[in-house]
Amino acid sequence: MVEETILIGPFKEIVTMRDLSLYGALKDEQLEIISDGGVLVKEGVIAEVGNYQELKGKFPKANIERIEEPMVLMPGMIDAHTHICYGGSRENDYALRVAGKSYLDIAKSGGGILSTVTNTRKARQQELVNGILKRADVLLKNGVTTCEVKSGYGLSLDDEVKMLRAIQEANQQHPVHLNPTCLAAHTKAPEFDSVMDYTHYIVEQILPKVKEEKLASRVDIFVEESAFGIEEANIYLAAAKQMGFDIVVHADQFSTRGSQVAVQFNALSADHLEASTEKEIDLLSKANITGVLLPGCSMGLGLPYPKGRMMLDKGMCIAIASDWNPGSAPMGDLLMQAAVLGASEKLSTAETFAAITYRAAHALNLIDRGKIDQGQKAHMIAFSCQSYKEILYYQGSMKPDKVWL
């Protein structure tokens, strides 16, 4: 079999994102920008990056994919926290929210997560697959090449497994890489009298099945007054860790108990962090836990944005994700949300780009993507513009014109 070698270029600029720190603040001057650059790809993997004409001379037999107009190339975006496997819709919740009802009030009156649970349980697996594929098409068009997808709207053995199988099936059918996470601990299933009873059910019934079928290597839990407390989280995460799962925590969305749980169990990431204060940020920073910030949720619920500037200044690794879900964050536009959060929190372009590329990859424990560098997957996006600074300048309305996977 002959290896296919493709030289892609020339690009006005290539933003490689290589040789940058995983933690803390970044200045735009630290970005490596290659002018008139090219990328040599062999069998889907980046073999070399550099000046286009020099690469053309060095590899005269490479197939050429010539870029005819000025374009800026950067790594494909990575959305490290979504809920794009679900049934139904929650436009009524949104109308009630903007009319003044709180998220918790809506949940108590029959809306919220449990209304999505009802519709997801009714949906056949193929319906869930079709929904994921439709949303993955949008992701691809918008330049997202890797996307984490959670379960958590099934809340029973059969329905959580159905969701994770649907994610697995969609991943096999779509070019966007879909990375599954078991979020059976999203909220208490309605059939159970207590959160503790449901916690034991997850540990004894759901997690062993997920492990047996290799449906996910990661588990998540929503630690909050309306979901799971510290005691339940300790039982759930201790069992998950013993089974070999990576740990993720929905933390500090409305109160500040979740970050302590994330630190205790050495989580890959603590996601949300809208309520985090300097105390929690110090804890997460010292534990080297990635903060996954979800501006779409702040927009959808009218909450303050997480303190991204403080987190970076205290040495944290932060990623930005869309939290695309039918309730609190139905928009799903990662680039727009990252641009708006960056403007609000005074994040440099380098910090914002890092949060949706290699630092987001780190939140998913993926080391083979997020940079344009030798040995990385050729997941790349290009914008029709003259300078990388234009991409965030348009606050997310500029979309990539080309996507490579």
PDB file of N, CA and C in Angstrom, residues 306-368:
ATOM      1  N   PRO A 306     -17.585  32.492  34.385  1.00  0.00           N
ATOM      2  CA  PRO A 306     -16.512  32.056  35.295  1.00  0.00           C
ATOM      3  C   PRO A 306     -15.338  33.030  35.245  1.00  0.00           C
ATOM      4  N   LYS A 307     -14.546  33.038  36.286  1.00  0.00           N
ATOM      5  CA  LYS A 307     -13.437  33.996  36.427  1.00  0.00           C
ATOM      6  C   LYS A 307     -12.199  33.490  35.678  1.00  0.00           C
ATOM      7  N   GLY A 308     -12.299  33.458  34.366  1.00  0.00           N
ATOM      8  CA  GLY A 308     -11.223  32.923  33.543  1.00  0.00           C
ATOM      9  C   GLY A 308      -9.903  33.666  33.701  1.00  0.00           C
ATOM     10  N   ARG A 309      -9.977  34.988  33.814  1.00  0.00           N
ATOM     11  CA  ARG A 309      -8.736  35.764  33.960  1.00  0.00           C
ATOM     12  C   ARG A 309      -8.010  35.404  35.251  1.00  0.00           C
ATOM     13  N   MET A 310      -8.762  35.317  36.336  1.00  0.00           N
ATOM     14  CA  MET A 310      -8.157  34.954  37.617  1.00  0.00           C
ATOM     15  C   MET A 310      -7.571  33.552  37.554  1.00  0.00           C
ATOM     16  N   MET A 311      -8.271  32.626  36.924  1.00  0.00           N
ATOM     17  CA  MET A 311      -7.792  31.248  36.838  1.00  0.00           C
ATOM     18  C   MET A 311      -6.448  31.179  36.117  1.00  0.00           C
ATOM     19  N   LEU A 312      -6.342  31.862  35.004  1.00  0.00           N
ATOM     20  CA  LEU A 312      -5.089  31.856  34.250  1.00  0.00           C
ATOM     21  C   LEU A 312      -3.969  32.533  35.032  1.00  0.00           C
ATOM     22  N   ASP A 313      -4.288  33.647  35.668  1.00  0.00           N
ATOM     23  CA  ASP A 313      -3.265  34.369  36.426  1.00  0.00           C
ATOM     24  C   ASP A 313      -2.772  33.571  37.631  1.00  0.00           C
ATOM     25  N   LYS A 314      -3.589  32.634  38.090  1.00  0.00           N
ATOM     26  CA  LYS A 314      -3.185  31.768  39.197  1.00  0.00           C
ATOM     27  C   LYS A 314      -2.588  30.444  38.703  1.00  0.00           C
ATOM     28  N   GLY A 315      -2.364  30.355  37.397  1.00  0.00           N
ATOM     29  CA  GLY A 315      -1.633  29.215  36.861  1.00  0.00           C
ATOM     30  C   GLY A 315      -2.458  28.025  36.444  1.00  0.00           C
ATOM     31  N   MET A 316      -3.785  28.197  36.300  1.00  0.00           N
ATOM     32  CA  MET A 316      -4.620  27.076  35.882  1.00  0.00           C
ATOM     33  C   MET A 316      -4.540  26.837  34.377  1.00  0.00           C
ATOM     34  N   CYS A 317      -4.848  25.620  33.998  1.00  0.00           N
ATOM     35  CA  CYS A 317      -5.140  25.284  32.608  1.00  0.00           C
ATOM     36  C   CYS A 317      -6.651  25.424  32.437  1.00  0.00           C
ATOM     37  N   ILE A 318      -7.090  26.243  31.482  1.00  0.00           N
ATOM     38  CA  ILE A 318      -8.522  26.334  31.234  1.00  0.00           C
ATOM     39  C   ILE A 318      -8.845  25.987  29.783  1.00  0.00           C
ATOM     40  N   ALA A 319      -9.965  25.296  29.633  1.00  0.00           N
ATOM     41  CA  ALA A 319     -10.556  25.042  28.325  1.00  0.00           C
ATOM     42  C   ALA A 319     -11.888  25.785  28.276  1.00  0.00           C
ATOM     43  N   ILE A 320     -12.352  26.063  27.082  1.00  0.00           N
ATOM     44  CA  ILE A 320     -13.677  26.648  26.890  1.00  0.00           C
ATOM     45  C   ILE A 320     -14.485  25.663  26.056  1.00  0.00           C
ATOM     46  N   ALA A 321     -15.697  25.344  26.516  1.00  0.00           N
ATOM     47  CA  ALA A 321     -16.564  24.402  25.811  1.00  0.00           C
ATOM     48  C   ALA A 321     -17.968  24.994  25.707  1.00  0.00           C
ATOM     49  N   SER A 322     -18.778  24.418  24.829  1.00  0.00           N
ATOM     50  CA  SER A 322     -20.087  25.016  24.534  1.00  0.00           C
ATOM     51  C   SER A 322     -21.198  24.571  25.480  1.00  0.00           C
ATOM     52  N   ASP A 323     -21.034  23.405  26.136  1.00  0.00           N
ATOM     53  CA  ASP A 323     -22.104  22.827  26.954  1.00  0.00           C
ATOM     54  C   ASP A 323     -23.384  22.638  26.141  1.00  0.00           C
ATOM     55  N   TRP A 324     -23.274  22.447  24.844  1.00  0.00           N
ATOM     56  CA  TRP A 324     -24.467  22.320  23.990  1.00  0.00           C
ATOM     57  C   TRP A 324     -25.417  21.296  24.597  1.00  0.00           C
ATOM     58  N   ASN A 325     -26.606  21.745  24.976  1.00  0.00           N
ATOM     59  CA  ASN A 325     -27.631  20.875  25.550  1.00  0.00           C
ATOM     60  C   ASN A 325     -28.989  21.496  25.292  1.00  0.00           C
ATOM     61  N   PRO A 326     -30.072  20.726  25.443  1.00  0.00           N
ATOM     62  CA  PRO A 326     -31.391  21.259  25.103  1.00  0.00           C
ATOM     63  C   PRO A 326     -31.963  22.232  26.116  1.00  0.00           C
ATOM     64  N   GLY A 327     -31.329  22.357  27.292  1.00  0.00           N
ATOM     65  CA  GLY A 327     -31.898  23.188  28.336  1.00  0.00           C
ATOM     66  C   GLY A 327     -31.189  24.509  28.525  1.00  0.00           C
ATOM     67  N   SER A 328     -30.044  24.473  29.201  1.00  0.00           N
ATOM     68  CA  SER A 328     -29.375  25.713  29.598  1.00  0.00           C
ATOM     69  C   SER A 328     -28.492  26.315  28.521  1.00  0.00           C
ATOM     70  N   ALA A 329     -28.078  25.530  27.521  1.00  0.00           N
ATOM     71  CA  ALA A 329     -27.127  26.041  26.516  1.00  0.00           C
ATOM     72  C   ALA A 329     -27.449  25.463  25.134  1.00  0.00           C
ATOM     73  N   PRO A 330     -28.566  25.881  24.538  1.00  0.00           N
ATOM     74  CA  PRO A 330     -28.990  25.279  23.270  1.00  0.00           C
ATOM     75  C   PRO A 330     -28.277  25.810  22.026  1.00  0.00           C
ATOM     76  N   MET A 331     -27.413  26.834  22.178  1.00  0.00           N
ATOM     77  CA  MET A 331     -26.783  27.448  21.002  1.00  0.00           C
ATOM     78  C   MET A 331     -25.742  26.549  20.352  1.00  0.00           C
ATOM     79  N   GLY A 332     -24.783  26.078  21.127  1.00  0.00           N
ATOM     80  CA  GLY A 332     -23.782  25.148  20.623  1.00  0.00           C
ATOM     81  C   GLY A 332     -22.702  25.737  19.743  1.00  0.00           C
ATOM     82  N   ASP A 333     -22.525  27.060  19.732  1.00  0.00           N
ATOM     83  CA  ASP A 333     -21.527  27.695  18.862  1.00  0.00           C
ATOM     84  C   ASP A 333     -20.266  27.979  19.685  1.00  0.00           C
ATOM     85  N   LEU A 334     -19.290  27.084  19.616  1.00  0.00           N
ATOM     86  CA  LEU A 334     -18.105  27.174  20.468  1.00  0.00           C
ATOM     87  C   LEU A 334     -17.289  28.431  20.188  1.00  0.00           C
ATOM     88  N   LEU A 335     -17.032  28.748  18.933  1.00  0.00           N
ATOM     89  CA  LEU A 335     -16.179  29.883  18.609  1.00  0.00           C
ATOM     90  C   LEU A 335     -16.803  31.195  19.089  1.00  0.00           C
ATOM     91  N   MET A 336     -18.097  31.363  18.867  1.00  0.00           N
ATOM     92  CA  MET A 336     -18.760  32.583  19.311  1.00  0.00           C
ATOM     93  C   MET A 336     -18.703  32.715  20.829  1.00  0.00           C
ATOM     94  N   GLN A 337     -18.963  31.612  21.528  1.00  0.00           N
ATOM     95  CA  GLN A 337     -18.941  31.657  22.992  1.00  0.00           C
ATOM     96  C   GLN A 337     -17.538  31.948  23.519  1.00  0.00           C
ATOM     97  N   ALA A 338     -16.535  31.353  22.893  1.00  0.00           N
ATOM     98  CA  ALA A 338     -15.153  31.600  23.310  1.00  0.00           C
ATOM     99  C   ALA A 338     -14.772  33.059  23.083  1.00  0.00           C
ATOM    100  N   ALA A 339     -15.199  33.625  21.952  1.00  0.00           N
ATOM    101  CA  ALA A 339     -14.887  35.019  21.647  1.00  0.00           C
ATOM    102  C   ALA A 339     -15.543  35.962  22.651  1.00  0.00           C
ATOM    103  N   VAL A 340     -16.797  35.697  23.001  1.00  0.00           N
ATOM    104  CA  VAL A 340     -17.523  36.558  23.938  1.00  0.00           C
ATOM    105  C   VAL A 340     -16.932  36.443  25.348  1.00  0.00           C
ATOM    106  N   LEU A 341     -16.644  35.213  25.781  1.00  0.00           N
ATOM    107  CA  LEU A 341     -16.021  35.039  27.099  1.00  0.00           C
ATOM    108  C   LEU A 341     -14.652  35.716  27.134  1.00  0.00           C
ATOM    109  N   GLY A 342     -13.896  35.551  26.050  1.00  0.00           N
ATOM    110  CA  GLY A 342     -12.580  36.165  25.995  1.00  0.00           C
ATOM    111  C   GLY A 342     -12.647  37.674  26.121  1.00  0.00           C
ATOM    112  N   ALA A 343     -13.631  38.295  25.462  1.00  0.00           N
ATOM    113  CA  ALA A 343     -13.783  39.752  25.555  1.00  0.00           C
ATOM    114  C   ALA A 343     -14.188  40.157  26.966  1.00  0.00           C
ATOM    115  N   SER A 344     -15.079  39.401  27.573  1.00  0.00           N
ATOM    116  CA  SER A 344     -15.565  39.734  28.918  1.00  0.00           C
ATOM    117  C   SER A 344     -14.481  39.575  29.972  1.00  0.00           C
ATOM    118  N   GLU A 345     -13.674  38.516  29.854  1.00  0.00           N
ATOM    119  CA  GLU A 345     -12.673  38.195  30.871  1.00  0.00           C
ATOM    120  C   GLU A 345     -11.273  38.693  30.521  1.00  0.00           C
ATOM    121  N   LYS A 346     -11.158  39.408  29.403  1.00  0.00           N
ATOM    122  CA  LYS A 346      -9.870  39.942  28.950  1.00  0.00           C
ATOM    123  C   LYS A 346      -8.835  38.833  28.775  1.00  0.00           C
ATOM    124  N   LEU A 347      -9.239  37.828  28.009  1.00  0.00           N
ATOM    125  CA  LEU A 347      -8.314  36.757  27.640  1.00  0.00           C
ATOM    126  C   LEU A 347      -7.625  37.150  26.334  1.00  0.00           C
ATOM    127  N   SER A 348      -6.348  36.919  26.256  1.00  0.00           N
ATOM    128  CA  SER A 348      -5.637  37.191  25.011  1.00  0.00           C
ATOM    129  C   SER A 348      -6.113  36.223  23.926  1.00  0.00           C
ATOM    130  N   THR A 349      -5.826  36.588  22.682  1.00  0.00           N
ATOM    131  CA  THR A 349      -6.155  35.680  21.572  1.00  0.00           C
ATOM    132  C   THR A 349      -5.473  34.332  21.779  1.00  0.00           C
ATOM    133  N   ALA A 350      -4.225  34.348  22.213  1.00  0.00           N
ATOM    134  CA  ALA A 350      -3.496  33.104  22.459  1.00  0.00           C
ATOM    135  C   ALA A 350      -4.195  32.260  23.520  1.00  0.00           C
ATOM    136  N   GLU A 351      -4.674  32.888  24.583  1.00  0.00           N
ATOM    137  CA  GLU A 351      -5.352  32.148  25.661  1.00  0.00           C
ATOM    138  C   GLU A 351      -6.666  31.564  25.194  1.00  0.00           C
ATOM    139  N   THR A 352      -7.408  32.330  24.381  1.00  0.00           N
ATOM    140  CA  THR A 352      -8.694  31.830  23.878  1.00  0.00           C
ATOM    141  C   THR A 352      -8.478  30.685  22.893  1.00  0.00           C
ATOM    142  N   PHE A 353      -7.533  30.853  21.971  1.00  0.00           N
ATOM    143  CA  PHE A 353      -7.234  29.764  21.031  1.00  0.00           C
ATOM    144  C   PHE A 353      -6.766  28.509  21.771  1.00  0.00           C
ATOM    145  N   ALA A 354      -5.914  28.683  22.773  1.00  0.00           N
ATOM    146  CA  ALA A 354      -5.426  27.532  23.541  1.00  0.00           C
ATOM    147  C   ALA A 354      -6.576  26.799  24.207  1.00  0.00           C
ATOM    148  N   ALA A 355      -7.578  27.557  24.673  1.00  0.00           N
ATOM    149  CA  ALA A 355      -8.705  26.974  25.418  1.00  0.00           C
ATOM    150  C   ALA A 355      -9.641  26.156  24.540  1.00  0.00           C
ATOM    151  N   ILE A 356      -9.555  26.329  23.219  1.00  0.00           N
ATOM    152  CA  ILE A 356     -10.423  25.548  22.328  1.00  0.00           C
ATOM    153  C   ILE A 356      -9.609  24.619  21.424  1.00  0.00           C
ATOM    154  N   THR A 357      -8.287  24.494  21.741  1.00  0.00           N
ATOM    155  CA  THR A 357      -7.454  23.567  20.961  1.00  0.00           C
ATOM    156  C   THR A 357      -6.695  22.631  21.906  1.00  0.00           C
ATOM    157  N   TYR A 358      -5.414  22.890  22.148  1.00  0.00           N
ATOM    158  CA  TYR A 358      -4.610  21.894  22.864  1.00  0.00           C
ATOM    159  C   TYR A 358      -4.948  21.795  24.345  1.00  0.00           C
ATOM    160  N   ARG A 359      -5.397  22.870  24.960  1.00  0.00           N
ATOM    161  CA  ARG A 359      -5.802  22.766  26.362  1.00  0.00           C
ATOM    162  C   ARG A 359      -7.126  22.027  26.499  1.00  0.00           C
ATOM    163  N   ALA A 360      -8.014  22.171  25.524  1.00  0.00           N
ATOM    164  CA  ALA A 360      -9.245  21.372  25.508  1.00  0.00           C
ATOM    165  C   ALA A 360      -8.924  19.898  25.286  1.00  0.00           C
ATOM    166  N   ALA A 361      -7.930  19.618  24.439  1.00  0.00           N
ATOM    167  CA  ALA A 361      -7.496  18.234  24.241  1.00  0.00           C
ATOM    168  C   ALA A 361      -6.992  17.635  25.544  1.00  0.00           C
ATOM    169  N   HIS A 362      -6.264  18.440  26.320  1.00  0.00           N
ATOM    170  CA  HIS A 362      -5.757  17.981  27.620  1.00  0.00           C
ATOM    171  C   HIS A 362      -6.907  17.635  28.556  1.00  0.00           C
ATOM    172  N   ALA A 363      -7.991  18.407  28.525  1.00  0.00           N
ATOM    173  CA  ALA A 363      -9.155  18.122  29.369  1.00  0.00           C
ATOM    174  C   ALA A 363      -9.774  16.774  29.033  1.00  0.00           C
ATOM    175  N   LEU A 364      -9.590  16.325  27.794  1.00  0.00           N
ATOM    176  CA  LEU A 364     -10.115  15.025  27.360  1.00  0.00           C
ATOM    177  C   LEU A 364      -9.057  13.929  27.399  1.00  0.00           C
ATOM    178  N   ASN A 365      -7.875  14.266  27.905  1.00  0.00           N
ATOM    179  CA  ASN A 365      -6.770  13.305  27.991  1.00  0.00           C
ATOM    180  C   ASN A 365      -6.357  12.803  26.605  1.00  0.00           C
ATOM    181  N   LEU A 366      -6.391  13.705  25.628  1.00  0.00           N
ATOM    182  CA  LEU A 366      -5.999  13.390  24.252  1.00  0.00           C
ATOM    183  C   LEU A 366      -4.724  14.165  23.934  1.00  0.00           C
ATOM    184  N   ILE A 367      -3.682  13.458  23.565  1.00  0.00           N
ATOM    185  CA  ILE A 367      -2.392  14.114  23.317  1.00  0.00           C
ATOM    186  C   ILE A 367      -2.050  14.182  21.829  1.00  0.00           C
ATOM    187  N   ASP A 368      -2.932  13.688  20.974  1.00  0.00           N
ATOM    188  CA  ASP A 368      -2.611  13.570  19.549  1.00  0.00           C
ATOM    189  C   ASP A 368      -3.301  14.620  18.699  1.00  0.00           C
TER     190      ASP A 368
END
